[in-house]
Amino acid sequence: MSQQTAEPEATPLRKAGTGSPADGASSGRRWWILAMIGLAQLMVVLDATIVNIALPSAQADLGFSDGNRTWIVTAYSLAFGSLLLLGGRIADLFGRKPAFLVGIGGFAVASAIAGAAPNFEVLVTGRALQGLFGALLAPAALSLLTTTFTDGKERAKAFGIFGAIAGSGAAVGLLLGGVLTEYLNWRWTLYVNLFIAVVALVGGWMLLQNTERERGAKLDIPGTVLVTAGLFGIVYGFSNAESHDWSSPLSWGFLAAGGVLLAVFAWWQTKAAHPLLPLRVLLDRDRGASFVAMLVASAGMFGVFLFLTYYLQLTLGFSAIQTGLAFLPMVATLMLSATLSTTFILSFVGPKIVVPVGMALAAAGMFWLTALGLDSSYAADVLPPLLIAGLGIGLIMAPAMSLATSGVATEDAGVAGASVNTMQQIGGSIGTPLLNTLAASAATSYLVGRDPTNKLVQAQASMESYTTSFLWSAVFFVVGGVIAVLLYRPGVPAAADPDAAPAVHM
């Protein structure tokens, strides 16, 4: 990486045919745009978990097998993860407002199809369509945030709020999924998107302004094919390993093919006249460090949301609603630290301290959870580490999201936002099967030489699987902390200075 020598200012996004910034003259208008973008992001993020709690009810209603159940989740993650970079580039080339509105409208239609599904096949199709339109919507939303908030202080506050939404969306999905499933039925975990989408669609139509298309730019078709197929291979390989085995050809075969395709894609981006992912987006040290931080944190977070959900429901006997409520204190501390980190802390000590401290706090919270047992209580044994983990994740997510898109040229804002979402999605796709495999191995090892029909033995085997997943989640965060210390530049980045203009470091 080269030093901070050239710092050309990123051109403000402008209205088509005018010279005024696209963020509008009114500061109040910008905050309404943030509220609308935040709603859209919440819809995309919570849909990764809101359906999980409803799966048993959907399975009983539609009569599909346990083996097919995983496809309800995988269909969404496959389409979403593999098409994100394409969605981001489409937003850059053809306009962020139309990309946002089409993404919102398509997501709503797909949610209606899945919610009304008369059989398994239609439900999976609807979930895949949700992922497709989500891949257009998510990067458009983040790039709109990047180009709307160019003032340093306002940008810090906006990204603090946006980072809190992104970090807490999975927990909100668990709570909302529990409420809707218990008091209505599983279909409402999908229908709820219609209400969110209508508000965001009307707000986007009224508040967002059309922007100029990038003149003469073309879509990188070979790059699109390579990266879409490569990301599909990676996501599918890890998803297959979760439901089958790492030795399965469908697991290591797709992972190997995905890795090769992504390597070829990286080479092609150095040759393409109009690259899908310009390497200038990746070559800044702070931006690269932020992408890695998002990847590692997303992988580690699943230790909280997935296995702690199992523990609360299966060991402590919590209902779906009680489980969702149990995560709310963590969401509160996450939102607090996310907002403070970008509006205050980052401008004083810089990401080389903030993000590693967040990783350390998250690791400490996860390690504390390894002490849980069959007779533990929520207030004394679960709540304290949850609060600490929430503080840590907030210190990671908001600064990483802000720095990953800071200083990006306007024409690259969409693909930069897509890269952030891709890291988050791939991190989750990696973390889930890895932690599931490690947890299952721990439970199997505990049962060796013991009576597997004994309920107490079964319960303790489950505890072994939970605590193992918490331990490895802690390891993920420790590794992320070390990488953050090594990669982030020392000092306060230019983007964290309220009076500094956005800059691109090459």
mmCIF file with all atom_site columns, N, CA and C in Angstrom, residues 220-265:
data_model
loop_
_atom_site.group_PDB
_atom_site.id
_atom_site.type_symbol
_atom_site.label_atom_id
_atom_site.label_alt_id
_atom_site.label_comp_id
_atom_site.label_asym_id
_atom_site.label_entity_id
_atom_site.label_seq_id
_atom_site.pdbx_PDB_ins_code
_atom_site.Cartn_x
_atom_site.Cartn_y
_atom_site.Cartn_z
_atom_site.occupancy
_atom_site.B_iso_or_equiv
_atom_site.pdbx_formal_charge
_atom_site.auth_seq_id
_atom_site.auth_comp_id
_atom_site.auth_asym_id
_atom_site.auth_atom_id
_atom_site.pdbx_PDB_model_num
ATOM 1   N N  . ASP A 1 220 ? -19.329 -4.330  -16.760 1.00 0.00 ? 220 ASP A N  1
ATOM 2   C CA . ASP A 1 220 ? -18.265 -5.314  -16.974 1.00 0.00 ? 220 ASP A CA 1
ATOM 3   C C  . ASP A 1 220 ? -18.882 -6.716  -16.950 1.00 0.00 ? 220 ASP A C  1
ATOM 4   N N  . ILE A 1 221 ? -19.281 -7.198  -18.135 1.00 0.00 ? 221 ILE A N  1
ATOM 5   C CA . ILE A 1 221 ? -19.969 -8.492  -18.211 1.00 0.00 ? 221 ILE A CA 1
ATOM 6   C C  . ILE A 1 221 ? -19.087 -9.658  -17.758 1.00 0.00 ? 221 ILE A C  1
ATOM 7   N N  . PRO A 1 222 ? -17.840 -9.800  -18.278 1.00 0.00 ? 222 PRO A N  1
ATOM 8   C CA . PRO A 1 222 ? -16.998 -10.909 -17.789 1.00 0.00 ? 222 PRO A CA 1
ATOM 9   C C  . PRO A 1 222 ? -16.755 -10.838 -16.289 1.00 0.00 ? 222 PRO A C  1
ATOM 10  N N  . GLY A 1 223 ? -16.503 -9.639  -15.781 1.00 0.00 ? 223 GLY A N  1
ATOM 11  C CA . GLY A 1 223 ? -16.298 -9.487  -14.343 1.00 0.00 ? 223 GLY A CA 1
ATOM 12  C C  . GLY A 1 223 ? -17.537 -9.849  -13.549 1.00 0.00 ? 223 GLY A C  1
ATOM 13  N N  . THR A 1 224 ? -18.707 -9.461  -14.073 1.00 0.00 ? 224 THR A N  1
ATOM 14  C CA . THR A 1 224 ? -19.967 -9.790  -13.411 1.00 0.00 ? 224 THR A CA 1
ATOM 15  C C  . THR A 1 224 ? -20.157 -11.299 -13.304 1.00 0.00 ? 224 THR A C  1
ATOM 16  N N  . VAL A 1 225 ? -19.913 -11.993 -14.423 1.00 0.00 ? 225 VAL A N  1
ATOM 17  C CA . VAL A 1 225 ? -20.070 -13.449 -14.437 1.00 0.00 ? 225 VAL A CA 1
ATOM 18  C C  . VAL A 1 225 ? -19.088 -14.102 -13.468 1.00 0.00 ? 225 VAL A C  1
ATOM 19  N N  . LEU A 1 226 ? -17.834 -13.656 -13.479 1.00 0.00 ? 226 LEU A N  1
ATOM 20  C CA . LEU A 1 226 ? -16.802 -14.253 -12.625 1.00 0.00 ? 226 LEU A CA 1
ATOM 21  C C  . LEU A 1 226 ? -17.108 -14.059 -11.145 1.00 0.00 ? 226 LEU A C  1
ATOM 22  N N  . VAL A 1 227 ? -17.426 -12.826 -10.746 1.00 0.00 ? 227 VAL A N  1
ATOM 23  C CA . VAL A 1 227 ? -17.615 -12.567 -9.321  1.00 0.00 ? 227 VAL A CA 1
ATOM 24  C C  . VAL A 1 227 ? -18.928 -13.159 -8.816  1.00 0.00 ? 227 VAL A C  1
ATOM 25  N N  . THR A 1 228 ? -19.967 -13.140 -9.661  1.00 0.00 ? 228 THR A N  1
ATOM 26  C CA . THR A 1 228 ? -21.239 -13.731 -9.244  1.00 0.00 ? 228 THR A CA 1
ATOM 27  C C  . THR A 1 228 ? -21.095 -15.234 -9.044  1.00 0.00 ? 228 THR A C  1
ATOM 28  N N  . ALA A 1 229 ? -20.444 -15.896 -10.014 1.00 0.00 ? 229 ALA A N  1
ATOM 29  C CA . ALA A 1 229 ? -20.228 -17.339 -9.884  1.00 0.00 ? 229 ALA A CA 1
ATOM 30  C C  . ALA A 1 229 ? -19.286 -17.656 -8.725  1.00 0.00 ? 229 ALA A C  1
ATOM 31  N N  . GLY A 1 230 ? -18.259 -16.832 -8.530  1.00 0.00 ? 230 GLY A N  1
ATOM 32  C CA . GLY A 1 230 ? -17.311 -17.061 -7.437  1.00 0.00 ? 230 GLY A CA 1
ATOM 33  C C  . GLY A 1 230 ? -17.956 -16.910 -6.069  1.00 0.00 ? 230 GLY A C  1
ATOM 34  N N  . LEU A 1 231 ? -18.718 -15.836 -5.875  1.00 0.00 ? 231 LEU A N  1
ATOM 35  C CA . LEU A 1 231 ? -19.400 -15.636 -4.595  1.00 0.00 ? 231 LEU A CA 1
ATOM 36  C C  . LEU A 1 231 ? -20.459 -16.707 -4.359  1.00 0.00 ? 231 LEU A C  1
ATOM 37  N N  . PHE A 1 232 ? -21.149 -17.113 -5.434  1.00 0.00 ? 232 PHE A N  1
ATOM 38  C CA . PHE A 1 232 ? -22.120 -18.197 -5.310  1.00 0.00 ? 232 PHE A CA 1
ATOM 39  C C  . PHE A 1 232 ? -21.424 -19.467 -4.821  1.00 0.00 ? 232 PHE A C  1
ATOM 40  N N  . GLY A 1 233 ? -20.261 -19.781 -5.394  1.00 0.00 ? 233 GLY A N  1
ATOM 41  C CA . GLY A 1 233 ? -19.526 -20.974 -4.974  1.00 0.00 ? 233 GLY A CA 1
ATOM 42  C C  . GLY A 1 233 ? -19.113 -20.925 -3.514  1.00 0.00 ? 233 GLY A C  1
ATOM 43  N N  . ILE A 1 234 ? -18.637 -19.760 -3.069  1.00 0.00 ? 234 ILE A N  1
ATOM 44  C CA . ILE A 1 234 ? -18.212 -19.614 -1.671  1.00 0.00 ? 234 ILE A CA 1
ATOM 45  C C  . ILE A 1 234 ? -19.404 -19.768 -0.726  1.00 0.00 ? 234 ILE A C  1
ATOM 46  N N  . VAL A 1 235 ? -20.485 -19.027 -0.981  1.00 0.00 ? 235 VAL A N  1
ATOM 47  C CA . VAL A 1 235 ? -21.660 -19.074 -0.100  1.00 0.00 ? 235 VAL A CA 1
ATOM 48  C C  . VAL A 1 235 ? -22.291 -20.466 -0.109  1.00 0.00 ? 235 VAL A C  1
ATOM 49  N N  . TYR A 1 236 ? -22.418 -21.059 -1.321  1.00 0.00 ? 236 TYR A N  1
ATOM 50  C CA . TYR A 1 236 ? -23.028 -22.383 -1.399  1.00 0.00 ? 236 TYR A CA 1
ATOM 51  C C  . TYR A 1 236 ? -22.149 -23.434 -0.735  1.00 0.00 ? 236 TYR A C  1
ATOM 52  N N  . GLY A 1 237 ? -20.827 -23.337 -0.910  1.00 0.00 ? 237 GLY A N  1
ATOM 53  C CA . GLY A 1 237 ? -19.922 -24.302 -0.301  1.00 0.00 ? 237 GLY A CA 1
ATOM 54  C C  . GLY A 1 237 ? -20.027 -24.310 1.213   1.00 0.00 ? 237 GLY A C  1
ATOM 55  N N  . PHE A 1 238 ? -20.039 -23.135 1.813   1.00 0.00 ? 238 PHE A N  1
ATOM 56  C CA . PHE A 1 238 ? -20.168 -23.061 3.273   1.00 0.00 ? 238 PHE A CA 1
ATOM 57  C C  . PHE A 1 238 ? -21.565 -23.485 3.726   1.00 0.00 ? 238 PHE A C  1
ATOM 58  N N  . SER A 1 239 ? -22.595 -23.102 2.972   1.00 0.00 ? 239 SER A N  1
ATOM 59  C CA . SER A 1 239 ? -23.959 -23.499 3.339   1.00 0.00 ? 239 SER A CA 1
ATOM 60  C C  . SER A 1 239 ? -24.126 -25.010 3.256   1.00 0.00 ? 239 SER A C  1
ATOM 61  N N  . ASN A 1 240 ? -23.545 -25.633 2.240   1.00 0.00 ? 240 ASN A N  1
ATOM 62  C CA . ASN A 1 240 ? -23.645 -27.083 2.085   1.00 0.00 ? 240 ASN A CA 1
ATOM 63  C C  . ASN A 1 240 ? -22.899 -27.803 3.207   1.00 0.00 ? 240 ASN A C  1
ATOM 64  N N  . ALA A 1 241 ? -21.757 -27.221 3.631   1.00 0.00 ? 241 ALA A N  1
ATOM 65  C CA . ALA A 1 241 ? -20.993 -27.828 4.724   1.00 0.00 ? 241 ALA A CA 1
ATOM 66  C C  . ALA A 1 241 ? -21.790 -27.833 6.018   1.00 0.00 ? 241 ALA A C  1
ATOM 67  N N  . GLU A 1 242 ? -22.644 -26.832 6.189   1.00 0.00 ? 242 GLU A N  1
ATOM 68  C CA . GLU A 1 242 ? -23.475 -26.762 7.397   1.00 0.00 ? 242 GLU A CA 1
ATOM 69  C C  . GLU A 1 242 ? -24.488 -27.899 7.442   1.00 0.00 ? 242 GLU A C  1
ATOM 70  N N  . SER A 1 243 ? -25.078 -28.239 6.294   1.00 0.00 ? 243 SER A N  1
ATOM 71  C CA . SER A 1 243 ? -26.127 -29.251 6.272   1.00 0.00 ? 243 SER A CA 1
ATOM 72  C C  . SER A 1 243 ? -25.608 -30.646 5.928   1.00 0.00 ? 243 SER A C  1
ATOM 73  N N  . HIS A 1 244 ? -24.399 -30.736 5.354   1.00 0.00 ? 244 HIS A N  1
ATOM 74  C CA . HIS A 1 244 ? -23.837 -32.036 4.993   1.00 0.00 ? 244 HIS A CA 1
ATOM 75  C C  . HIS A 1 244 ? -22.530 -32.270 5.740   1.00 0.00 ? 244 HIS A C  1
ATOM 76  N N  . ASP A 1 245 ? -21.416 -32.137 5.039   1.00 0.00 ? 245 ASP A N  1
ATOM 77  C CA . ASP A 1 245 ? -20.134 -32.392 5.689   1.00 0.00 ? 245 ASP A CA 1
ATOM 78  C C  . ASP A 1 245 ? -19.046 -31.695 4.888   1.00 0.00 ? 245 ASP A C  1
ATOM 79  N N  . TRP A 1 246 ? -17.925 -31.374 5.572   1.00 0.00 ? 246 TRP A N  1
ATOM 80  C CA . TRP A 1 246 ? -16.824 -30.706 4.888   1.00 0.00 ? 246 TRP A CA 1
ATOM 81  C C  . TRP A 1 246 ? -16.169 -31.610 3.846   1.00 0.00 ? 246 TRP A C  1
ATOM 82  N N  . SER A 1 247 ? -16.314 -32.914 4.009   1.00 0.00 ? 247 SER A N  1
ATOM 83  C CA . SER A 1 247 ? -15.711 -33.838 3.048   1.00 0.00 ? 247 SER A CA 1
ATOM 84  C C  . SER A 1 247 ? -16.564 -34.019 1.792   1.00 0.00 ? 247 SER A C  1
ATOM 85  N N  . SER A 1 248 ? -17.769 -33.487 1.802   1.00 0.00 ? 248 SER A N  1
ATOM 86  C CA . SER A 1 248 ? -18.655 -33.606 0.647   1.00 0.00 ? 248 SER A CA 1
ATOM 87  C C  . SER A 1 248 ? -18.083 -32.825 -0.542  1.00 0.00 ? 248 SER A C  1
ATOM 88  N N  . PRO A 1 249 ? -18.073 -33.434 -1.731  1.00 0.00 ? 249 PRO A N  1
ATOM 89  C CA . PRO A 1 249 ? -17.595 -32.713 -2.927  1.00 0.00 ? 249 PRO A CA 1
ATOM 90  C C  . PRO A 1 249 ? -18.352 -31.417 -3.177  1.00 0.00 ? 249 PRO A C  1
ATOM 91  N N  . LEU A 1 250 ? -19.633 -31.392 -2.786  1.00 0.00 ? 250 LEU A N  1
ATOM 92  C CA . LEU A 1 250 ? -20.412 -30.172 -2.961  1.00 0.00 ? 250 LEU A CA 1
ATOM 93  C C  . LEU A 1 250 ? -19.946 -29.059 -2.031  1.00 0.00 ? 250 LEU A C  1
ATOM 94  N N  . SER A 1 251 ? -19.245 -29.425 -0.943  1.00 0.00 ? 251 SER A N  1
ATOM 95  C CA . SER A 1 251 ? -18.703 -28.419 -0.023  1.00 0.00 ? 251 SER A CA 1
ATOM 96  C C  . SER A 1 251 ? -17.352 -27.925 -0.517  1.00 0.00 ? 251 SER A C  1
ATOM 97  N N  . TRP A 1 252 ? -16.328 -28.814 -0.490  1.00 0.00 ? 252 TRP A N  1
ATOM 98  C CA . TRP A 1 252 ? -14.997 -28.358 -0.872  1.00 0.00 ? 252 TRP A CA 1
ATOM 99  C C  . TRP A 1 252 ? -14.892 -28.053 -2.356  1.00 0.00 ? 252 TRP A C  1
ATOM 100 N N  . GLY A 1 253 ? -15.696 -28.735 -3.189  1.00 0.00 ? 253 GLY A N  1
ATOM 101 C CA . GLY A 1 253 ? -15.657 -28.466 -4.620  1.00 0.00 ? 253 GLY A CA 1
ATOM 102 C C  . GLY A 1 253 ? -16.118 -27.055 -4.951  1.00 0.00 ? 253 GLY A C  1
ATOM 103 N N  . PHE A 1 254 ? -17.267 -26.668 -4.382  1.00 0.00 ? 254 PHE A N  1
ATOM 104 C CA . PHE A 1 254 ? -17.772 -25.317 -4.636  1.00 0.00 ? 254 PHE A CA 1
ATOM 105 C C  . PHE A 1 254 ? -16.864 -24.261 -4.009  1.00 0.00 ? 254 PHE A C  1
ATOM 106 N N  . LEU A 1 255 ? -16.311 -24.542 -2.811  1.00 0.00 ? 255 LEU A N  1
ATOM 107 C CA . LEU A 1 255 ? -15.401 -23.592 -2.182  1.00 0.00 ? 255 LEU A CA 1
ATOM 108 C C  . LEU A 1 255 ? -14.152 -23.382 -3.038  1.00 0.00 ? 255 LEU A C  1
ATOM 109 N N  . ALA A 1 256 ? -13.581 -24.480 -3.533  1.00 0.00 ? 256 ALA A N  1
ATOM 110 C CA . ALA A 1 256 ? -12.383 -24.372 -4.374  1.00 0.00 ? 256 ALA A CA 1
ATOM 111 C C  . ALA A 1 256 ? -12.687 -23.625 -5.673  1.00 0.00 ? 256 ALA A C  1
ATOM 112 N N  . ALA A 1 257 ? -13.797 -23.992 -6.311  1.00 0.00 ? 257 ALA A N  1
ATOM 113 C CA . ALA A 1 257 ? -14.178 -23.322 -7.560  1.00 0.00 ? 257 ALA A CA 1
ATOM 114 C C  . ALA A 1 257 ? -14.439 -21.836 -7.324  1.00 0.00 ? 257 ALA A C  1
ATOM 115 N N  . GLY A 1 258 ? -15.125 -21.519 -6.209  1.00 0.00 ? 258 GLY A N  1
ATOM 116 C CA . GLY A 1 258 ? -15.387 -20.118 -5.883  1.00 0.00 ? 258 GLY A CA 1
ATOM 117 C C  . GLY A 1 258 ? -14.108 -19.336 -5.674  1.00 0.00 ? 258 GLY A C  1
ATOM 118 N N  . GLY A 1 259 ? -13.137 -19.938 -4.966  1.00 0.00 ? 259 GLY A N  1
ATOM 119 C CA . GLY A 1 259 ? -11.857 -19.270 -4.736  1.00 0.00 ? 259 GLY A CA 1
ATOM 120 C C  . GLY A 1 259 ? -11.110 -19.000 -6.033  1.00 0.00 ? 259 GLY A C  1
ATOM 121 N N  . VAL A 1 260 ? -11.089 -19.983 -6.936  1.00 0.00 ? 260 VAL A N  1
ATOM 122 C CA . VAL A 1 260 ? -10.412 -19.820 -8.230  1.00 0.00 ? 260 VAL A CA 1
ATOM 123 C C  . VAL A 1 260 ? -11.084 -18.723 -9.052  1.00 0.00 ? 260 VAL A C  1
ATOM 124 N N  . LEU A 1 261 ? -12.407 -18.734 -9.093  1.00 0.00 ? 261 LEU A N  1
ATOM 125 C CA . LEU A 1 261 ? -13.137 -17.735 -9.868  1.00 0.00 ? 261 LEU A CA 1
ATOM 126 C C  . LEU A 1 261 ? -12.913 -16.322 -9.332  1.00 0.00 ? 261 LEU A C  1
ATOM 127 N N  . LEU A 1 262 ? -12.868 -16.183 -8.012  1.00 0.00 ? 262 LEU A N  1
ATOM 128 C CA . LEU A 1 262 ? -12.616 -14.860 -7.427  1.00 0.00 ? 262 LEU A CA 1
ATOM 129 C C  . LEU A 1 262 ? -11.197 -14.394 -7.721  1.00 0.00 ? 262 LEU A C  1
ATOM 130 N N  . ALA A 1 263 ? -10.233 -15.331 -7.748  1.00 0.00 ? 263 ALA A N  1
ATOM 131 C CA . ALA A 1 263 ? -8.860  -14.973 -8.099  1.00 0.00 ? 263 ALA A CA 1
ATOM 132 C C  . ALA A 1 263 ? -8.787  -14.493 -9.549  1.00 0.00 ? 263 ALA A C  1
ATOM 133 N N  . VAL A 1 264 ? -9.481  -15.197 -10.444 1.00 0.00 ? 264 VAL A N  1
ATOM 134 C CA . VAL A 1 264 ? -9.520  -14.777 -11.850 1.00 0.00 ? 264 VAL A CA 1
ATOM 135 C C  . VAL A 1 264 ? -10.215 -13.423 -11.974 1.00 0.00 ? 264 VAL A C  1
ATOM 136 N N  . PHE A 1 265 ? -11.275 -13.214 -11.186 1.00 0.00 ? 265 PHE A N  1
ATOM 137 C CA . PHE A 1 265 ? -11.975 -11.936 -11.193 1.00 0.00 ? 265 PHE A CA 1
ATOM 138 C C  . PHE A 1 265 ? -11.040 -10.802 -10.789 1.00 0.00 ? 265 PHE A C  1
#
